Short mmCIF file of C-alpha atoms in Angstrom, two decimals:
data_model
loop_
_atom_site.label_atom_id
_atom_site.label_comp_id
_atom_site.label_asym_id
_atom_site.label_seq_id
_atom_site.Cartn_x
_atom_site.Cartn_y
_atom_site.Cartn_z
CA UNK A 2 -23.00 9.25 -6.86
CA UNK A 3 -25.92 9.39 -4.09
CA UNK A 4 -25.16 6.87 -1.27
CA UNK A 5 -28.24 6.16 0.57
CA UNK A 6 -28.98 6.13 4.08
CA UNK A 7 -29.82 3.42 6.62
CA UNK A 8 -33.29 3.33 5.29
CA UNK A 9 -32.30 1.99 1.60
CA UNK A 10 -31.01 -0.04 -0.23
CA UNK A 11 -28.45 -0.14 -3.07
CA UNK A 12 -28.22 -2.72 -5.37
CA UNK A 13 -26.04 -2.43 -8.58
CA UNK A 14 -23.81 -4.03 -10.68
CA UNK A 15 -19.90 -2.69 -11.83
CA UNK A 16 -19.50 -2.04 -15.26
CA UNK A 17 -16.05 -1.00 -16.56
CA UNK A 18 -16.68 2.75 -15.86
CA UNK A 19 -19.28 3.12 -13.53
CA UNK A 20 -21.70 1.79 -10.77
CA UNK A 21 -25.56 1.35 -12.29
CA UNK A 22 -27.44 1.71 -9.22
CA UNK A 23 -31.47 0.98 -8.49
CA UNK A 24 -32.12 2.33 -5.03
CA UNK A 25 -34.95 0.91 -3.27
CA UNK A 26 -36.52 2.35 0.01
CA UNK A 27 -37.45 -0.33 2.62
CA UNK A 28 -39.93 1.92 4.46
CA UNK A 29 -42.38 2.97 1.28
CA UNK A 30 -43.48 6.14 3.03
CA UNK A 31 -39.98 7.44 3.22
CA UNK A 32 -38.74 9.39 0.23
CA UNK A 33 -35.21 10.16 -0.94
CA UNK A 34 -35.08 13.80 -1.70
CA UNK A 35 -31.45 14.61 -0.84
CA UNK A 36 -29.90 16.64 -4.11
CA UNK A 37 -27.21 15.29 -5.16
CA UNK A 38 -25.10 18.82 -4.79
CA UNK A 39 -26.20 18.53 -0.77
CA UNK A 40 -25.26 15.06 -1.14
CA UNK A 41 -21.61 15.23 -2.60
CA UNK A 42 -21.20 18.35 0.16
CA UNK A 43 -21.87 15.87 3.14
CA UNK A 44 -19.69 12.76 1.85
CA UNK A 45 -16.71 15.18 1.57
CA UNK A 46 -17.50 16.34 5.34
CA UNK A 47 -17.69 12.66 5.95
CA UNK A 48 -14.07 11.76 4.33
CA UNK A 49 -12.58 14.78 6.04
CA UNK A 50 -13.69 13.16 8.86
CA UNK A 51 -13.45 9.18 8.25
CA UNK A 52 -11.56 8.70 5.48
CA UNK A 53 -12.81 6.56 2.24
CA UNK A 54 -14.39 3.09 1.98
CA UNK A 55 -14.23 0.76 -0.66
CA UNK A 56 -17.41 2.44 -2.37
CA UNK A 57 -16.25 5.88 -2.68
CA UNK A 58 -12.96 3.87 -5.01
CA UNK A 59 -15.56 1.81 -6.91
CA UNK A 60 -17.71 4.81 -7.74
CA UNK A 61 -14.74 6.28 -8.76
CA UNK A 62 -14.82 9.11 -6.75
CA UNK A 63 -11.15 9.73 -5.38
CA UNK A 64 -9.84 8.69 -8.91
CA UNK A 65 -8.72 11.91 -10.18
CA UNK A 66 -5.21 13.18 -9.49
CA UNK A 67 -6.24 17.00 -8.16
CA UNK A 68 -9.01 15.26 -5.44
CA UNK A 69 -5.52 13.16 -3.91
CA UNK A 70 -5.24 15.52 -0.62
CA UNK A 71 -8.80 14.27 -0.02
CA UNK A 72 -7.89 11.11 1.22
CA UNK A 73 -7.59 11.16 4.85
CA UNK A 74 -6.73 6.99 5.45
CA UNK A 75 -3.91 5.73 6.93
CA UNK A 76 -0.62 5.34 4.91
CA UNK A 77 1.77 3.86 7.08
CA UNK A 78 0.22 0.42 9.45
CA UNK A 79 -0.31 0.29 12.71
CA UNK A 80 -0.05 -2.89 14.66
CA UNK A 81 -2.53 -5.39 13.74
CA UNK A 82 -3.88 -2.93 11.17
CA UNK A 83 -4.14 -3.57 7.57
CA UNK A 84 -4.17 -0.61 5.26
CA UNK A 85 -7.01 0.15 2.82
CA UNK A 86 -6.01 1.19 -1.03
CA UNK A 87 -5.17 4.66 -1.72
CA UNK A 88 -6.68 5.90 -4.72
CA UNK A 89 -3.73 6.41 -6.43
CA UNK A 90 -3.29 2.90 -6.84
CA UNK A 91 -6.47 2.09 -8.66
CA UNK A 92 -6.81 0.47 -11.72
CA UNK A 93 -9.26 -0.66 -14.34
CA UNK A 94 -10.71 -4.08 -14.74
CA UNK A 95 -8.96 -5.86 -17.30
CA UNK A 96 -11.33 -5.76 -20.85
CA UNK A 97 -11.18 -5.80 -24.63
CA UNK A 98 -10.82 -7.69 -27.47
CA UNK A 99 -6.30 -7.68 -27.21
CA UNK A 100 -6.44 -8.75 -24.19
CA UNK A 101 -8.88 -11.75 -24.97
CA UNK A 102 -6.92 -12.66 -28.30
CA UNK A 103 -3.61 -11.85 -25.93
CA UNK A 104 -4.89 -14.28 -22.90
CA UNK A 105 -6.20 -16.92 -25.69
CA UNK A 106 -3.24 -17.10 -27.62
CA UNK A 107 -1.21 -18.09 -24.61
CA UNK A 108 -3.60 -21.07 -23.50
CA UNK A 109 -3.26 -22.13 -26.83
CA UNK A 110 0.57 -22.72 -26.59
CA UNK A 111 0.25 -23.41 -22.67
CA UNK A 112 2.52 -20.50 -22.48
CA UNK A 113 2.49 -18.57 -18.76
CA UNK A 114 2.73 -15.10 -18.01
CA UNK A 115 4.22 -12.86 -14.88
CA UNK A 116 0.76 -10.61 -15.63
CA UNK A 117 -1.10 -13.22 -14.45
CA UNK A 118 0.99 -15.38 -12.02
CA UNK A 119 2.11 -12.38 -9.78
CA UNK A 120 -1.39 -10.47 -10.41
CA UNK A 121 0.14 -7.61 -12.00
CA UNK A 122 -2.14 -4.42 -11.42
CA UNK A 123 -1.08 -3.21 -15.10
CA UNK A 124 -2.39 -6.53 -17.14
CA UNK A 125 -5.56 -4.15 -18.32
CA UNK A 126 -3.23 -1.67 -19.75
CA UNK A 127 -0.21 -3.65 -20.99
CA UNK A 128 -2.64 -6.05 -22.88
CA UNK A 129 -4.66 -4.18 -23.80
CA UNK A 130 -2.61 -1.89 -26.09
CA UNK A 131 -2.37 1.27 -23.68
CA UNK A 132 -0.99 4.45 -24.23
CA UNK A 133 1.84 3.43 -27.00
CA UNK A 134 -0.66 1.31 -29.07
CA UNK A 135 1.32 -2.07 -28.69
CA UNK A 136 0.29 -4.99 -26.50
CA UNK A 137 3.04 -5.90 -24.05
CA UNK A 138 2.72 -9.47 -22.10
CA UNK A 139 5.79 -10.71 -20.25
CA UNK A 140 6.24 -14.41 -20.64
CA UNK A 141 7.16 -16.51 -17.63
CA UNK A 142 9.41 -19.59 -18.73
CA UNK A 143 10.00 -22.44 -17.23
CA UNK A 144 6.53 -23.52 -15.59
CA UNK A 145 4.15 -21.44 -13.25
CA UNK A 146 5.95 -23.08 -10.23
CA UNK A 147 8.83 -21.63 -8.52
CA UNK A 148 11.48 -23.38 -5.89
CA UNK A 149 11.69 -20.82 -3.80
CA UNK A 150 8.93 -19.23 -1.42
CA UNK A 151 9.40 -15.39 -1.00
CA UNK A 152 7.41 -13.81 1.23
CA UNK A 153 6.08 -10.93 -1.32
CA UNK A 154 5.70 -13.22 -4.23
CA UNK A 155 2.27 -15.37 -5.58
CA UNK A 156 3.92 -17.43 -7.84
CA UNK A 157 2.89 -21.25 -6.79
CA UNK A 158 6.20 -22.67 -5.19
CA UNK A 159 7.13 -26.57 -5.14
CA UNK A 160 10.64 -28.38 -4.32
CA UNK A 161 10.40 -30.20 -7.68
CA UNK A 162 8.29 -28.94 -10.05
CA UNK A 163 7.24 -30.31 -13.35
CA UNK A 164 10.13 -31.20 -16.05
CA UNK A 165 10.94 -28.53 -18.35
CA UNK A 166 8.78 -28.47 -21.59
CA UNK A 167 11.07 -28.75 -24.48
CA UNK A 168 9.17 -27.00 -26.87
CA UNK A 169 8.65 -23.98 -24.69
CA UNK A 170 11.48 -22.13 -26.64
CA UNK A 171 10.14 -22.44 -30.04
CA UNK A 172 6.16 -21.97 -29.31
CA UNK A 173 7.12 -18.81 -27.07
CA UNK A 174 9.00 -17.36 -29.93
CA UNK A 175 5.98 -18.29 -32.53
CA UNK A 176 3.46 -16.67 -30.02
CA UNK A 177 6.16 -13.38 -30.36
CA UNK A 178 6.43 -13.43 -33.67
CA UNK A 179 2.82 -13.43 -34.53
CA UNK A 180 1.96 -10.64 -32.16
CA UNK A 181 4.24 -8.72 -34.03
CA UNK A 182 5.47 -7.05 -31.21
CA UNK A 183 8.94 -5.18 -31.52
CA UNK A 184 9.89 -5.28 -27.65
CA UNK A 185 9.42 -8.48 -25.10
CA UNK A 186 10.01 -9.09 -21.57
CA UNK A 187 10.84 -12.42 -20.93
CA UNK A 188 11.55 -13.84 -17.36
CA UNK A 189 11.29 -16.85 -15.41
CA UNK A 190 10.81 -18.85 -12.22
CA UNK A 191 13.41 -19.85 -10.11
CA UNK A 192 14.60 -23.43 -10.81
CA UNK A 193 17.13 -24.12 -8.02
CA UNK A 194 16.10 -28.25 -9.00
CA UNK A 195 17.84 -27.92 -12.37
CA UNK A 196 21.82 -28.00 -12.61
CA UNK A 197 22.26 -24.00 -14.37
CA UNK A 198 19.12 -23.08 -13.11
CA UNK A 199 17.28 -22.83 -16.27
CA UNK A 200 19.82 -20.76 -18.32
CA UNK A 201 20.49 -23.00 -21.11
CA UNK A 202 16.51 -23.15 -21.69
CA UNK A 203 16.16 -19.17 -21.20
CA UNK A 204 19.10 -18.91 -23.79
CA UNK A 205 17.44 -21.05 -26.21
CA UNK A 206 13.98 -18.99 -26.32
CA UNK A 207 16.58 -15.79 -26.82
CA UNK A 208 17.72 -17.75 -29.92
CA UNK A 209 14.84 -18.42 -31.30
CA UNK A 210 12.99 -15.33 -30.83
CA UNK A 211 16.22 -13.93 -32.77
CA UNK A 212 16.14 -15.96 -35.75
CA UNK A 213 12.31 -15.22 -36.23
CA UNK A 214 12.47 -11.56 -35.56
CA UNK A 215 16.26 -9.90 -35.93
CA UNK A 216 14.63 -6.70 -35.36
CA UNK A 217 12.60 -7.66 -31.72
CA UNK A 218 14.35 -6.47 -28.78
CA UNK A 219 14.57 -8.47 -26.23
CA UNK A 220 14.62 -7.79 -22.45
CA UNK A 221 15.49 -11.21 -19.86
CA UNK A 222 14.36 -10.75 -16.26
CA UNK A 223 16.43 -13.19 -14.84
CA UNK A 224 17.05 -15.25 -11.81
CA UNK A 225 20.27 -15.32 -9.99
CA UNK A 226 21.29 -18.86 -10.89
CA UNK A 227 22.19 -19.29 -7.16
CA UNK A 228 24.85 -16.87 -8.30
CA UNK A 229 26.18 -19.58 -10.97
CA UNK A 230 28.09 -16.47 -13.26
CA UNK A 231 28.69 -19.00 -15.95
CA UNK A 232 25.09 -19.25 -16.53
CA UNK A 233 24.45 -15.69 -15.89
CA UNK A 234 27.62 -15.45 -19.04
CA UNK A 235 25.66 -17.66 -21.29
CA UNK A 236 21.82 -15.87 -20.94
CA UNK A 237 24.11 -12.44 -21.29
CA UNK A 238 25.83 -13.87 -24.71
CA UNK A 239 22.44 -15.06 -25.94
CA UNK A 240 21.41 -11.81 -28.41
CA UNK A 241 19.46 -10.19 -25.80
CA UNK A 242 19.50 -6.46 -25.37
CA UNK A 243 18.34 -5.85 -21.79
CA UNK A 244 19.62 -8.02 -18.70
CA UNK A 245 17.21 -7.30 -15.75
CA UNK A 246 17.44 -9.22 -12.43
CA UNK A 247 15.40 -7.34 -9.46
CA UNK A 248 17.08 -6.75 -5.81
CA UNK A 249 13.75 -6.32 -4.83
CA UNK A 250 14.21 -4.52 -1.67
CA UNK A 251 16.80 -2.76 -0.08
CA UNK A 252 19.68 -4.36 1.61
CA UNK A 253 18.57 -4.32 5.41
CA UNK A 254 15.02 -6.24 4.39
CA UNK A 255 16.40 -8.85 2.05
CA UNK A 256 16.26 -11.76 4.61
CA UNK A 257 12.50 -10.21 5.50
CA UNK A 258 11.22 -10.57 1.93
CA UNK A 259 12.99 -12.77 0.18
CA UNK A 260 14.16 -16.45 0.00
CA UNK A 261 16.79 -17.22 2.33
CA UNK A 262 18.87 -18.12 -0.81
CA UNK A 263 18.75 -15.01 -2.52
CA UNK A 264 20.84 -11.97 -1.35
CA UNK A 265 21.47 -8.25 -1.95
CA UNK A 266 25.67 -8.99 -2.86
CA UNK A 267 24.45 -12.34 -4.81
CA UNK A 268 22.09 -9.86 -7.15
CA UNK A 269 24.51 -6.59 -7.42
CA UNK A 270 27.13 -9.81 -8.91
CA UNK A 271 25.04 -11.24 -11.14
CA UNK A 272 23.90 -7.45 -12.91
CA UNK A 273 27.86 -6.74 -12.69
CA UNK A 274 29.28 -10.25 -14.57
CA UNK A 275 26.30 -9.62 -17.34
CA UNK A 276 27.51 -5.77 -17.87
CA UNK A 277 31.50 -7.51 -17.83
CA UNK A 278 30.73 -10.17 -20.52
CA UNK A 279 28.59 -8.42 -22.68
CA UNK A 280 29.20 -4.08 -22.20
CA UNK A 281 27.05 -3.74 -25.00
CA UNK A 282 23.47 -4.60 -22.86
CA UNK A 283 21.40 -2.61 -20.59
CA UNK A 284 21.34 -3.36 -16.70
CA UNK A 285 18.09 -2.92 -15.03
CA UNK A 286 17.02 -3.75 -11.05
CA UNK A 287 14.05 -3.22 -9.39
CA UNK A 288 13.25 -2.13 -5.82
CA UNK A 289 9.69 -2.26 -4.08
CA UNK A 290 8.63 0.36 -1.84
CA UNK A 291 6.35 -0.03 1.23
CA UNK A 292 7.81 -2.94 3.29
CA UNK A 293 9.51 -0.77 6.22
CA UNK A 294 12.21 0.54 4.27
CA UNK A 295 13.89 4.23 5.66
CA UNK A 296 14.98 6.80 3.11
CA UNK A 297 18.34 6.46 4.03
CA UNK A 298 18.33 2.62 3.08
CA UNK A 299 16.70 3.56 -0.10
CA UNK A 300 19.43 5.89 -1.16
CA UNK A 301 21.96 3.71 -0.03
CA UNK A 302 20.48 0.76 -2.42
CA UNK A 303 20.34 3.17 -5.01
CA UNK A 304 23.92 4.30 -5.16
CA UNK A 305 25.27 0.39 -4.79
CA UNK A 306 23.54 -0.27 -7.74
CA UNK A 307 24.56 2.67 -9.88
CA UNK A 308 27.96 1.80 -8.28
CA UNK A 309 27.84 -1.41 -10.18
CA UNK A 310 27.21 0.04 -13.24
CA UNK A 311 23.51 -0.74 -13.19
CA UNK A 312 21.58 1.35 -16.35
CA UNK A 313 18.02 0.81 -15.46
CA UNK A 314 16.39 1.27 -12.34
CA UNK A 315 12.37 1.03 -11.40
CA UNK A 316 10.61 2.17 -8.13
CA UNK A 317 7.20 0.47 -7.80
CA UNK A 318 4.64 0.38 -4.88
CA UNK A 319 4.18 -3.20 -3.30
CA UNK A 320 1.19 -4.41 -2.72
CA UNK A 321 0.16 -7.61 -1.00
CA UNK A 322 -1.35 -10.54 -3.39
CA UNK A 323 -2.69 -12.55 -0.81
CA UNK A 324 -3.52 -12.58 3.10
CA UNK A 325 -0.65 -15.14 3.27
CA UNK A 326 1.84 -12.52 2.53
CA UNK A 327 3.63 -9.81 3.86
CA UNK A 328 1.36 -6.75 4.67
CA UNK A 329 2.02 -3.42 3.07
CA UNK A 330 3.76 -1.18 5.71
CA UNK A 331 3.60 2.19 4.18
CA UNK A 332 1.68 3.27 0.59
CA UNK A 333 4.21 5.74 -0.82
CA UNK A 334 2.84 8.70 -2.17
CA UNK A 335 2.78 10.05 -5.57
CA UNK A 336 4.94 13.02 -4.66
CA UNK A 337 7.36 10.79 -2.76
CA UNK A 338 7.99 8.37 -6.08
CA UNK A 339 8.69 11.31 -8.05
CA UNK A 340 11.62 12.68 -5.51
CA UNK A 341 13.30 9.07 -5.98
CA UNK A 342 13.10 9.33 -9.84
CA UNK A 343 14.55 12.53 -9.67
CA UNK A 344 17.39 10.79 -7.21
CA UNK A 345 17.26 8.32 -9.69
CA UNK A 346 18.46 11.14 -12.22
CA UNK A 347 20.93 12.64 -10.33
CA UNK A 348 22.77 9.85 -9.92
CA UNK A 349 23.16 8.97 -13.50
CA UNK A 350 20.96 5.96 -14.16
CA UNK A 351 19.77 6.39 -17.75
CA UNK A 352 16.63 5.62 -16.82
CA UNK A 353 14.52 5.78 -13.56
CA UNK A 354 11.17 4.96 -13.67
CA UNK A 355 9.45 5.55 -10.58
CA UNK A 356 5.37 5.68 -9.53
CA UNK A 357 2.97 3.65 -7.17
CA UNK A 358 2.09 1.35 -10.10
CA UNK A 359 5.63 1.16 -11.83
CA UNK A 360 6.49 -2.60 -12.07
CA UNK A 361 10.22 -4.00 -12.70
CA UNK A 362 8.28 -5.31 -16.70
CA UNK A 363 6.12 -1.87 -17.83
CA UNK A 364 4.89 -1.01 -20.94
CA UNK A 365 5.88 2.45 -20.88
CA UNK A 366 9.13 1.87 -19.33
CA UNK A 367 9.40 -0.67 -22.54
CA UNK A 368 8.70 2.21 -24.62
CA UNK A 369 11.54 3.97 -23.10
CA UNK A 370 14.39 1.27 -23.41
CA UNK A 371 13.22 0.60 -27.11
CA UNK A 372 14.08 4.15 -28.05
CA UNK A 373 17.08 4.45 -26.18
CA UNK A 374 18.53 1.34 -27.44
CA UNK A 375 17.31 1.66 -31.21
CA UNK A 376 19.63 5.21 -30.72
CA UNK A 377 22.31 3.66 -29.27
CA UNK A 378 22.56 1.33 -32.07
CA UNK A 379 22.55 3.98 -34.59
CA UNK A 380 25.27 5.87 -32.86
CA UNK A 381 27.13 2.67 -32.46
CA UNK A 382 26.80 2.30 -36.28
CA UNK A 383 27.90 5.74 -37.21
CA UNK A 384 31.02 5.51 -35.21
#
């Protein structure tokens, strides 16, 4: 794309693809002649030199894998710096007619979802049908308002939020069912106000999501219950087929990031007592990258969890929701993700997915888990 000089003017509008630009010269005897061969030669001069601006990722520009070593920016911030966005981690604007009749269909039944709450940068792709064809949302129980106030997280945060709505359990699992999806995330708020945390209500949506749709798997991404095991027993009894609860960060950050209630041993026992009562479930954790963390505190999180028996393990990039949050402290590369998912395979997990836009709930990672549960079960049978 030809960015003008001083002497114009651009003004455009962003479509989902591309920038439509009319250029308009403010001096009428000046002409733009530039080629746009000379042109594209002298902006790559000028990101050797300066790195990229916020046009050169709208225009798309940086977008393709092979033009990565271009980008000359800062990865890791400085004091009193904040980064810009790599253009690895760009993403479409959300648009199409799933993820209208998607977003719709949960106003309708005043049904929440993580996509939206935590401003997930994959809602364009998971709703809108992506690679594997089927529209993934994960539903949020329990409210849009959390007790507890990490410092990474965007979900609005209250003492005492609103009561629970009854009917949450069997709308949620009517939404499902009508989708007709054939793997779900489900997860929740914290609700530190309510006696087992929410577990008998999570339970109950499990249930119900069951008796509509035998077939659906389901995947939980739990609280910790403020480490409650019975109710981490009762979610784990409740015909799910994934238990997920995310560490979030390694072990030397946790105070950093998270609530001052939640810890690193508090998580690894929760994942542990759900693998204990029911051996027959996945275990999945999460860790974000790109808060401070060393290598060596990344490997050591990594082997604690495969040390408690933990199947599932995703690597994402974090990336700060709002100004009032932490600020990103590194952006991981691409390369650098793919050396922890091969970690990730070395040390036996049975499935690593790791990648600057990887998120704990991802459609292709959902993909994934269906397969190697659906085999599981069918070598389960034939035993």
């Amino acid at each position: 794309m030809l960015l003008m000089k001083q002497t114009c003017v651009v003004a455009g509008r962003f479509t989902r693809s591309r920038l439509l630009s009319q250029s308009r010269c403010i001096d009428t005897s000046y002409v733009c002649t530039t080629s746009l061969t000379t042109a594209a030669k002298d902006r790559k001069k000028q990101l050797s030199a300066d790195g990229p601006d916020l046009q050169d990722f709208i225009s798309g520009e940086l977008s393709d894998k092979d033009r990565w070593e271009e980008y000359r920016g800062n990865l890791k911030r400085q004091k009193g710096e904040r980064l810009r966005l790599p253009p690895w981690l760009k993403t479409e604007i959300p648009i199409g007619k799933n993820y209208n009749r998607l977003k719709n269909t949960l106003r309708d039944l005043n049904l929440h979802t993580v996509c939206e709450e935590a401003r997930c940068p994959n809602i364009g792709e998971c709703w809108g049908g992506g690679e594997y064809a089927t529209a993934t949302a994960t539903i949020m129980l329990m409210g849009d308002t959390c007790t507890r106030g990490c410092r990474f997280c965007s979900v609005k945060t209250a003492r005492k939020p609103p009561p629970l709505d009854p009917n949450e359990p069997e709308n949620t699992a009517k939404a499902i069912s009508a989708w007709g999806l054939d793997y779900v995330v489900l997860t929740s708020v914290d609700r530190d106000d309510i006696p087992d945390g929410g577990a008998e209500h999570f339970a109950k949506t499990v249930v119900n999501l069951k008796q509509r749709s035998p077939a659906l798997l389901v995947e939980c991404l739990t609280p910790d219950f403020r480490g409650n095991l019975s109710a981490v027993e009762k979610l784990a009894l409740s015909g799910l087929d994934v238990y997920a609860h995310n560490v979030e960060t390694v072990r030397e950050l946790q105070r950093y990031v998270r609530d001052p209630r939640a810890n690193f041993d508090q998580s690894l026992a929760v994942l542990r007592h759900a693998k204990a009562v029911n051996p027959t479930i996945l275990t999945k954790t999460s860790i974000m990258l790109g808060l401070g963390e060393t290598d060596a505190q990344i490997y050591s999180a990594m082997k604690e969890l495969r040390d408690s028996e933990v199947d599932c393990l995703t690597l994402g990039q974090y990336m700060q929701p709002t100004k009032r949050h932490l600020k990103v402290e590194e952006y991981v590369t691409p390369e650098r993700f793919a050396h922890w998912e091969k970690v990730g395979k070395e040390m036996g997990f049975a499935y690593t997915a790791s990648g600057p836009l990887v998120r704990s709930s991802y459609k292709a990672g959902e993909f994934f888990l269906k397969n190697l549960l659906e085999n599981r079960k069918t070598t389960a049978a034939a035993d």
